[in-house]
Backbone as CSV, one residue per row, in Angstrom:
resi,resn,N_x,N_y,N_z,CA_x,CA_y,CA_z,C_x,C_y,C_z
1,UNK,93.908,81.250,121.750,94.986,82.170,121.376,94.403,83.326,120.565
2,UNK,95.152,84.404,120.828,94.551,85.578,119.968,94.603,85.073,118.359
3,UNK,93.946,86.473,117.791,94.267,86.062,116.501,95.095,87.425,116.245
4,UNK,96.308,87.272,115.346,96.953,88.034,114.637,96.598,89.239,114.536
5,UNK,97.064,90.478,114.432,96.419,91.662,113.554,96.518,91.552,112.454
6,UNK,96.081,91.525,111.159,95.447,91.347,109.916,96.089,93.016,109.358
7,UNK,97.085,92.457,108.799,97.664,94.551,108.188,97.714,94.458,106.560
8,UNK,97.298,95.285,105.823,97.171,95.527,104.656,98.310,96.912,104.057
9,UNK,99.546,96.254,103.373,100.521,97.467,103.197,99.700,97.857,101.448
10,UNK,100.087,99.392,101.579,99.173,99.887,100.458,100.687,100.861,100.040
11,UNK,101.456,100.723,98.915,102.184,101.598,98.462,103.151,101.337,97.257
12,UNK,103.418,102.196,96.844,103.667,102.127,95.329,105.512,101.795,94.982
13,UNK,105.741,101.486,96.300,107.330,101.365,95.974,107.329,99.709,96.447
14,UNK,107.848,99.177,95.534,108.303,97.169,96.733,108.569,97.290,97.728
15,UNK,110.450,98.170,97.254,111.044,98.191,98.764,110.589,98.436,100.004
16,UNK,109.920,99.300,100.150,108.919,100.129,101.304,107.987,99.384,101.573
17,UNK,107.411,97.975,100.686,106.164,97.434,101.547,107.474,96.082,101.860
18,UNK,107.800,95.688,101.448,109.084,94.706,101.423,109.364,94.928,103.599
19,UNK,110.263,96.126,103.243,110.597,96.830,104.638,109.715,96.956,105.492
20,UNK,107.943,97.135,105.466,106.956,97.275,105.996,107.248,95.531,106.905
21,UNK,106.925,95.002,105.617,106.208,93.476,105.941,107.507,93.293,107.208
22,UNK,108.557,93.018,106.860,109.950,92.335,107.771,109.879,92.724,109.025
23,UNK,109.715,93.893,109.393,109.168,94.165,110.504,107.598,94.045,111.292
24,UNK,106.874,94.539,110.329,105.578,93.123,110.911,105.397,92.508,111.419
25,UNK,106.129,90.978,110.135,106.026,90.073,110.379,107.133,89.241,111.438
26,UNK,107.457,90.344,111.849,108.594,89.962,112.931,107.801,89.581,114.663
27,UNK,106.810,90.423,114.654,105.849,90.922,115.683,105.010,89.620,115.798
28,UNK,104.944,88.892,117.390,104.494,87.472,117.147,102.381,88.065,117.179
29,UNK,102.311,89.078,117.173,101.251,89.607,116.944,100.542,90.064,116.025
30,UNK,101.668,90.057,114.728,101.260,90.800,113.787,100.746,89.772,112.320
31,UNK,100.091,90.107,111.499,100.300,89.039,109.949,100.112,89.833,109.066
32,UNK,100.981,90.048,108.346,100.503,90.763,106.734,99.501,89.800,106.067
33,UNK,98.175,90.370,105.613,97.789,89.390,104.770,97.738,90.199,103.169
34,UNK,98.129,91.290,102.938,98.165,91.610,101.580,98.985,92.708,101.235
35,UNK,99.140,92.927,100.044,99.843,94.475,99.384,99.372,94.779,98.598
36,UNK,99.537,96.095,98.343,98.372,96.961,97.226,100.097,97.781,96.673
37,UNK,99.436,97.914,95.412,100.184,99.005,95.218,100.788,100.486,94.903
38,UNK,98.399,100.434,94.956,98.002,101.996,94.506,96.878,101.666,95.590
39,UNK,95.750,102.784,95.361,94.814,102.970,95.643,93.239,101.704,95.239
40,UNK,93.906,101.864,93.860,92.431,100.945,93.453,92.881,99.606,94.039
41,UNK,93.794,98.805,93.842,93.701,97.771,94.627,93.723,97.701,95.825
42,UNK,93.938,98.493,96.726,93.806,98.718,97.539,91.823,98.724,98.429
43,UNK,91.465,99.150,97.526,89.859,99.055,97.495,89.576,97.462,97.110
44,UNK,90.114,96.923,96.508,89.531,95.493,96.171,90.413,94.621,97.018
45,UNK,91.376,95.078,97.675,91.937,93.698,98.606,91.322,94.061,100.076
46,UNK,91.000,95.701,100.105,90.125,95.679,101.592,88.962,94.952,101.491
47,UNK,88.387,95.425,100.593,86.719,94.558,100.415,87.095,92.947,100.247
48,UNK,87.964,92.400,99.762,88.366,90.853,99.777,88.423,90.647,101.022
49,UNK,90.018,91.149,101.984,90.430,90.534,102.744,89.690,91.077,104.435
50,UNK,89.563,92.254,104.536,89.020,93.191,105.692,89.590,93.163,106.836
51,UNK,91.130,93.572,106.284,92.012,93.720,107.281,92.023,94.509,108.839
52,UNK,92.652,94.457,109.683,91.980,94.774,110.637,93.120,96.025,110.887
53,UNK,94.432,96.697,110.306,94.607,97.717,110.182,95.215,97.834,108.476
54,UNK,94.979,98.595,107.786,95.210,99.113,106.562,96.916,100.117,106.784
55,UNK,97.951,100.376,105.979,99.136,100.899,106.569,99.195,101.502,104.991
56,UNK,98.632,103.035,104.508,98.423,103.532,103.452,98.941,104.489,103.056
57,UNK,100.284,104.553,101.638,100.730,105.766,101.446,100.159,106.607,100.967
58,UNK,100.426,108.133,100.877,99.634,109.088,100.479,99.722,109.375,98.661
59,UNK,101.194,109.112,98.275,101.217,109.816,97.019,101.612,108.853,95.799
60,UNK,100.351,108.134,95.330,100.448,107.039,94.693,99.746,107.040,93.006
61,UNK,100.364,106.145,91.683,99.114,106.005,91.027,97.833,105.957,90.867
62,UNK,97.167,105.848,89.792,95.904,105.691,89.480,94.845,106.551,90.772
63,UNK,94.974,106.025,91.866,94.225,105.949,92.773,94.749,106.338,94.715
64,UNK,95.012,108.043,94.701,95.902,107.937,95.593,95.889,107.816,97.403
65,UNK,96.277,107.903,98.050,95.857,107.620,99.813,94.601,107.684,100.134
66,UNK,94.720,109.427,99.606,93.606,110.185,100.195,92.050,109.812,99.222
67,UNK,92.267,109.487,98.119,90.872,108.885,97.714,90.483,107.448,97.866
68,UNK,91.617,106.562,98.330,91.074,105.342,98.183,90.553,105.247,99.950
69,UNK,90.872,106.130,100.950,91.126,106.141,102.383,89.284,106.375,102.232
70,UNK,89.037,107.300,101.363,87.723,107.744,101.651,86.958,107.351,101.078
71,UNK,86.972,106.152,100.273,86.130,105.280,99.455,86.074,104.090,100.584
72,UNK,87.232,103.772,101.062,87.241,102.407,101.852,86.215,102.751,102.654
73,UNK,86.112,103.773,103.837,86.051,104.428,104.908,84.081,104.360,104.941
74,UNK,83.734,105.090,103.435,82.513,105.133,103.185,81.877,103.590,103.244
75,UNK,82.501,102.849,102.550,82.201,101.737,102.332,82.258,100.450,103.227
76,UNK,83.031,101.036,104.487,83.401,100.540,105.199,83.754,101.106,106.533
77,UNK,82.810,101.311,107.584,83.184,102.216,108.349,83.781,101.906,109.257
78,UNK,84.155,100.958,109.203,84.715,100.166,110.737,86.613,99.847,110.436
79,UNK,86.907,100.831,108.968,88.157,100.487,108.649,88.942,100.990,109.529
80,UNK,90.180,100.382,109.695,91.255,101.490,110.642,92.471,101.511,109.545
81,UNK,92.971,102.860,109.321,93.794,103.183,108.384,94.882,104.326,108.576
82,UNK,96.027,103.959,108.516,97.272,104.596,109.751,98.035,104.746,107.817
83,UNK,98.120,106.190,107.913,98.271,107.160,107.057,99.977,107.180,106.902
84,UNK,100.314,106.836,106.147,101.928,106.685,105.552,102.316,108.141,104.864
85,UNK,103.396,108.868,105.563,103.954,109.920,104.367,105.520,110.595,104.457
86,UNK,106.090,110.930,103.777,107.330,111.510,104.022,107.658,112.425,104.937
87,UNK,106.561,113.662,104.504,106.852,114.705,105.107,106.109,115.002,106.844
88,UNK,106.409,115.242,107.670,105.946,115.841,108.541,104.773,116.221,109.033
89,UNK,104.325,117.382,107.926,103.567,118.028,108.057,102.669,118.261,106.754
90,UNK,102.564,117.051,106.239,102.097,116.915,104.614,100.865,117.367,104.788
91,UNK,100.051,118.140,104.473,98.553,118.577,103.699,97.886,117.475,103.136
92,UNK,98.553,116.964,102.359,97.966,115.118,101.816,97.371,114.553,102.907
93,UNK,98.253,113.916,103.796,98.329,112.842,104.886,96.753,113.733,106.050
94,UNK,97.154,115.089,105.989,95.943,115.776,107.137,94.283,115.474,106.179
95,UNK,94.616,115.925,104.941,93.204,114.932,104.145,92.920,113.768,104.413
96,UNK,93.746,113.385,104.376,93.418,111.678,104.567,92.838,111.362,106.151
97,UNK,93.845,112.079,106.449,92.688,112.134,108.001,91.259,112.396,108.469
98,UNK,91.484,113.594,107.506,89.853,114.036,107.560,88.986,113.192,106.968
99,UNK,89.655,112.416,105.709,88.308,111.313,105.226,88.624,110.182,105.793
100,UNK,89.100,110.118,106.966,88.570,108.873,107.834,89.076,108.354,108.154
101,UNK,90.747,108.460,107.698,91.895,107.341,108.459,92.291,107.779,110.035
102,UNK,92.810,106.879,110.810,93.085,106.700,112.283,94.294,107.166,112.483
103,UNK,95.189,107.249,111.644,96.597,107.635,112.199,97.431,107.897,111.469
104,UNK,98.584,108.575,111.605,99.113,109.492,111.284,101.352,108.740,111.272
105,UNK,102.053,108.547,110.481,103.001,107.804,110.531,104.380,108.194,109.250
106,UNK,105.519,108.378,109.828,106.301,109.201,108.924,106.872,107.985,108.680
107,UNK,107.323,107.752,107.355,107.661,106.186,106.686,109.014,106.184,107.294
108,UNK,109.666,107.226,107.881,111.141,107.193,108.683,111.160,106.675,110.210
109,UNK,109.649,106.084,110.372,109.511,106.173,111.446,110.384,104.990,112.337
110,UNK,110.647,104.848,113.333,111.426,103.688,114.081,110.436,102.504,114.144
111,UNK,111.139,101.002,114.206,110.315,100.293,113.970,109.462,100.402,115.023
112,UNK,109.967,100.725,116.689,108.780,100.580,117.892,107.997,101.351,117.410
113,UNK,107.826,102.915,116.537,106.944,103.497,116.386,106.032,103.172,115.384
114,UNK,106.016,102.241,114.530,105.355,101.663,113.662,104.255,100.148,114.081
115,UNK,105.042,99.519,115.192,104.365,98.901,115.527,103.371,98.793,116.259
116,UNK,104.099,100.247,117.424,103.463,100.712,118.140,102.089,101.672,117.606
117,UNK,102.011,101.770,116.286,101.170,102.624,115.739,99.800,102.080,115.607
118,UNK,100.709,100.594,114.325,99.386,99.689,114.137,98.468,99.312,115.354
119,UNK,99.230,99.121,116.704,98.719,98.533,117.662,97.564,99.518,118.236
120,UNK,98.197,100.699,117.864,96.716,101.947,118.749,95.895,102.013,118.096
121,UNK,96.079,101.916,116.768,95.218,101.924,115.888,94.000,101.158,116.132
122,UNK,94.778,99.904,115.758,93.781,98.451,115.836,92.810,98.289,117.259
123,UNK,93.492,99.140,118.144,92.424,99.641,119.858,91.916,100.032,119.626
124,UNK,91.561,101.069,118.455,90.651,101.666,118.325,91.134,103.631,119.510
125,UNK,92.670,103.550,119.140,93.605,104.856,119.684,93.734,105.307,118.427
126,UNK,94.045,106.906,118.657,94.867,107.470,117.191,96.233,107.501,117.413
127,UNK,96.891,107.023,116.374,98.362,107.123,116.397,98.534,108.310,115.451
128,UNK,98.897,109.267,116.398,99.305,110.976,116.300,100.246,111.651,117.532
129,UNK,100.950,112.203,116.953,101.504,113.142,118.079,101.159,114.626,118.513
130,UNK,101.669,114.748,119.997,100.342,115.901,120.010,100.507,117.363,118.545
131,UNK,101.861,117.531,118.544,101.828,118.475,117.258,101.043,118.040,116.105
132,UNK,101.097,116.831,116.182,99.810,116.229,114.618,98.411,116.963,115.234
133,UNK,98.650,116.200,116.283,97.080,116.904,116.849,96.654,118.345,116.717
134,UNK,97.149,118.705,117.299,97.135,120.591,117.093,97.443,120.739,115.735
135,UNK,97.900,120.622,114.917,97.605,120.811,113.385,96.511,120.289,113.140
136,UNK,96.183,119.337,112.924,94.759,118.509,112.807,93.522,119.465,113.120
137,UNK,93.556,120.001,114.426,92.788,120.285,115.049,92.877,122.018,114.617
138,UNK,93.740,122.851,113.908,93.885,123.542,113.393,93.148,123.552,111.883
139,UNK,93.539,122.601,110.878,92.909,122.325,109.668,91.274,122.338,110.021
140,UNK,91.062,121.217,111.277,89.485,121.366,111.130,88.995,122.115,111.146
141,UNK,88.851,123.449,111.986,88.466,124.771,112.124,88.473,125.901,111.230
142,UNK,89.790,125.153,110.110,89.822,125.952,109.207,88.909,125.447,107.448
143,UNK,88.127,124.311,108.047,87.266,123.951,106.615,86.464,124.384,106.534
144,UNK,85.627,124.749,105.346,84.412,125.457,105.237,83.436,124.930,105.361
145,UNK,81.935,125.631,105.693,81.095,124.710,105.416,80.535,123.591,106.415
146,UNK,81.299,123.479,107.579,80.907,122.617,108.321,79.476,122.491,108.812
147,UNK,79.035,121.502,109.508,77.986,121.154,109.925,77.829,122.107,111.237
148,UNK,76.852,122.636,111.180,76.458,122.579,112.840,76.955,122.065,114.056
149,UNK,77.006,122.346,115.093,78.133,121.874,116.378,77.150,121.359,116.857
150,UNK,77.406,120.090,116.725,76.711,118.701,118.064,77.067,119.378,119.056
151,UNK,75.805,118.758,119.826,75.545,118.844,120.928,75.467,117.295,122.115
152,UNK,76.218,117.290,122.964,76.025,115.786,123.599,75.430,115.589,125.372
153,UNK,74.346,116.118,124.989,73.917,115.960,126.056,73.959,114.337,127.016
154,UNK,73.799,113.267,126.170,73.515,112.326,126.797,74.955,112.121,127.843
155,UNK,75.891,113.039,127.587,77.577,112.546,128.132,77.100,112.715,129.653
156,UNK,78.011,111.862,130.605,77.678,112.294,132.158,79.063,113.365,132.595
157,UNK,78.999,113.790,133.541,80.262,114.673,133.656,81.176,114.090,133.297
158,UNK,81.854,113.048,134.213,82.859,112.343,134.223,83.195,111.966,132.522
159,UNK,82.454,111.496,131.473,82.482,111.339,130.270,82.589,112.320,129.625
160,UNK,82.089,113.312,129.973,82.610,114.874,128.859,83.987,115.475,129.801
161,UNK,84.890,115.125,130.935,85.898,115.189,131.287,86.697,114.539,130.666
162,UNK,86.391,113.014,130.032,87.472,112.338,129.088,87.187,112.937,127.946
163,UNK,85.611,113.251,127.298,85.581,113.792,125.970,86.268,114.621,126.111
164,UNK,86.799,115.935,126.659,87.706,117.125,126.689,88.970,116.631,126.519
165,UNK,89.643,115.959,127.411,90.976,115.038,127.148,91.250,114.410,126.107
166,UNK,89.800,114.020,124.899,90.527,113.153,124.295,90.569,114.353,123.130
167,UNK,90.060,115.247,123.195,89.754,116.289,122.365,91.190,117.194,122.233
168,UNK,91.665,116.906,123.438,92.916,117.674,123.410,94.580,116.690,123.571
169,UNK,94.360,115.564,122.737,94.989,114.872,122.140,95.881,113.766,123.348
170,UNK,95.046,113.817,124.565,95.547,112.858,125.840,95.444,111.326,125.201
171,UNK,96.196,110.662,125.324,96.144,109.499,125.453,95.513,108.518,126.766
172,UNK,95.164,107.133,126.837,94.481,106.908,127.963,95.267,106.885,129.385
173,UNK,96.296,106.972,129.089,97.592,106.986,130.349,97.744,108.175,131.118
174,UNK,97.764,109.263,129.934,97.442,110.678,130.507,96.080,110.996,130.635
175,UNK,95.068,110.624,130.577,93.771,110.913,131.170,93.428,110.198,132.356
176,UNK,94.466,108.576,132.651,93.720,108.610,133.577,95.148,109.527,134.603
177,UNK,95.888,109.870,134.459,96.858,110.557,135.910,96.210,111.834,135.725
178,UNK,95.207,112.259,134.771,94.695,113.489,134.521,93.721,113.700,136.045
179,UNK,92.912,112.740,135.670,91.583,112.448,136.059,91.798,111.548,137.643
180,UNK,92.755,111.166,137.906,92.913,109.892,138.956,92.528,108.694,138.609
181,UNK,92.444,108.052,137.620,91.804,107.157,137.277,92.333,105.924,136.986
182,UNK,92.234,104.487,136.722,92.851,103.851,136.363,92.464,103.649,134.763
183,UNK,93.490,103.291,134.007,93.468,102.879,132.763,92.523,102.156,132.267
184,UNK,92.403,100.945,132.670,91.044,100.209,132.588,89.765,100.892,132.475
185,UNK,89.543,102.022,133.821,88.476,102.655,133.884,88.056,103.715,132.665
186,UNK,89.684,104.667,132.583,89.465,105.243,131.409,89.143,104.389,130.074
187,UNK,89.711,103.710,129.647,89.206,102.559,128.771,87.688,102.215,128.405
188,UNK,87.083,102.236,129.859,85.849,101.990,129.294,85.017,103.381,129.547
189,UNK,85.268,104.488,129.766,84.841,105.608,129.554,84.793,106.084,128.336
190,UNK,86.577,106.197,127.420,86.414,106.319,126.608,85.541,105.442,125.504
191,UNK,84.782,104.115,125.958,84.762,103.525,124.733,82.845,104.048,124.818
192,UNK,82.166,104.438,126.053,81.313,105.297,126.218,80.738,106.482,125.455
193,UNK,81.783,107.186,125.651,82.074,108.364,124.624,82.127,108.235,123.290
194,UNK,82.989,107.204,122.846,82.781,107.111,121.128,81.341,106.632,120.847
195,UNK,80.983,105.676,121.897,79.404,105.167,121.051,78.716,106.786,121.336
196,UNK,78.006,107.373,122.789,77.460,108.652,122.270,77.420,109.561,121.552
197,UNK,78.827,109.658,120.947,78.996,110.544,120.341,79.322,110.015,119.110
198,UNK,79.000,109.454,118.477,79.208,108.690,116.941,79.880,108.579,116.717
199,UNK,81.626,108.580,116.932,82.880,108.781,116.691,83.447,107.210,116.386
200,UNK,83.754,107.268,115.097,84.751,106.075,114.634,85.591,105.538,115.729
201,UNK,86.652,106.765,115.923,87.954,106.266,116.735,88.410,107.635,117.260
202,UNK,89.740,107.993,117.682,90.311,109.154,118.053,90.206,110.114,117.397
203,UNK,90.695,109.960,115.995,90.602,111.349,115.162,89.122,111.497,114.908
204,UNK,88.421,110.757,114.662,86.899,111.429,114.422,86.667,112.187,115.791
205,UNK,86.689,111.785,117.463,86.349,112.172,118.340,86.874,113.414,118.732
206,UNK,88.075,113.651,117.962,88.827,115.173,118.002,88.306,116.013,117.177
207,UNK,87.683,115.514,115.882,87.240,116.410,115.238,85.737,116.874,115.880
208,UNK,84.696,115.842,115.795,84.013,115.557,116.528,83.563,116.766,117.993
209,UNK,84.311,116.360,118.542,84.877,118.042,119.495,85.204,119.169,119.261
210,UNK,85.694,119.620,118.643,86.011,120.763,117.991,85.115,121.875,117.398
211,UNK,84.700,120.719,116.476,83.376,121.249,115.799,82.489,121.649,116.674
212,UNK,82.437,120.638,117.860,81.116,121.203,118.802,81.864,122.133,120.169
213,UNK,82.939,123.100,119.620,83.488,124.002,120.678,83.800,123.350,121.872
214,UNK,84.560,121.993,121.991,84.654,121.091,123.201,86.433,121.192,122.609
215,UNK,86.865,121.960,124.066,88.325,121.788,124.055,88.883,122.164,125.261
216,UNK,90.004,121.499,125.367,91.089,121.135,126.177,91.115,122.556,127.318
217,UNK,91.670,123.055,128.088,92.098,124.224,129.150,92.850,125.052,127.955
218,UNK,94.037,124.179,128.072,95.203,124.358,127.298,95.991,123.818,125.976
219,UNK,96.768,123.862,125.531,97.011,122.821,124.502,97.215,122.021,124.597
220,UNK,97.777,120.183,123.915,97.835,119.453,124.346,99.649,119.191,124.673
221,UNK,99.758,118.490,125.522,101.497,118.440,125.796,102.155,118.117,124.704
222,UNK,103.335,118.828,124.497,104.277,118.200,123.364,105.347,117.518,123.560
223,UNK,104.781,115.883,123.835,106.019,115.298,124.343,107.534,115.195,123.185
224,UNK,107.577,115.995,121.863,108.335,115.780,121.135,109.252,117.160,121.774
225,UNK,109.127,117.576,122.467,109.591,119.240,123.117,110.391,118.614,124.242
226,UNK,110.217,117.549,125.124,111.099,116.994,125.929,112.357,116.804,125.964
């Protein structure tokens, strides 16, 4: 039998991890194994427990999203961490992205979209929508200082055809009706692509791209425009 997903609620209100857990733990897939209620514990129950998705608010005591996201992250690179925030279009929550968390989640969100979040996450998908994306992908371009634009030669065509797709915020469903492909196949293309190209997960591989002038035709679809 599988094992559980392993979720770590990180936030400074009860009610809200209270409300987290009930739905969770509703999911015959899911297990809370802890709660934080800032940042710093949050650092000592990841390093305890090494949950297999982290569910982290942005605007907390002592120790808040965005610094404990990028302490875990350093310390731990294999974390997956699906970014909790009120607003929309918070500046907080797009930091937190940049230091390393996987996804992106409005605490109003519906429960399918929450579960459905942890779950892309924990694939090793970004849970973002394409407008997150295109903001995202806006902020990156706009930081200073960046590194030099990788270069990926080792990609084969077909693999810098999904790197472009994933760059422009496709999911694997829409890359493969992109591409003709089956899901499976894209699946293991994309998982190709993240090892060549050093990429954590989705949002690193978007940034990842960007930086190295690898983008989409067009923008990415806005299925919230439907």
């Amino acid at each position: 039998m599988t094992e559980p997903i392993g979720v770590l609620i990180v936030d400074d209100q009860h009610l809200i991890r209270l409300g987290f857990r009930l739905v969770l733990e509703a999911e015959p897939d899911m297990q809370v194994v802890g709660e934080a209620a800032d940042g710093t514990e949050a650092l000592a129950l990841a390093a305890e427990l090494r949950p297999d998705v982290i569910l982290m608010d942005v605007r907390m005591p002592r120790l808040d999203g965005i610094g404990a996201t990028e302490r875990i992250v350093r310390a731990w690179p294999e974390a997956r961490i699906l970014i909790l925030t009120t607003f929309d279009l918070d500046d907080d929550a797009f930091a937190a992205l940049r230091a390393g968390a996987s996804g992106f989640l409005l605490k109003d969100a519906q429960r399918s979209e929450l579960v459905g979040a942890v779950r892309a996450v924990h694939a090793g998908d970004a849970a973002l929508a394409p407008r997150i994306t295109r903001r995202l992908i806006d902020l990156v371009g706009a930081l200073p200082g960046q590194a030099a634009p990788k270069t990926f030669d080792a990609l084969t065509e077909r693999e810098n055809e999904v790197f472009t797709a994933i760059a422009g915020g496709l999911t694997n469903a829409e890359i493969a009706a992109k591409l003709f492909l089956s899901e499976s196949t894209v699946k293991t293309h994309v998982g190709r692509v993240m090892a060549k190209v050093g990429a954590r997960d989705r949002v690193h591989a978007v940034i990842l791209a960007h930086q190295a002038g690898i983008a989409p035709a067009g923008p990415p679809p806005d299925s919230s425009a439907s």
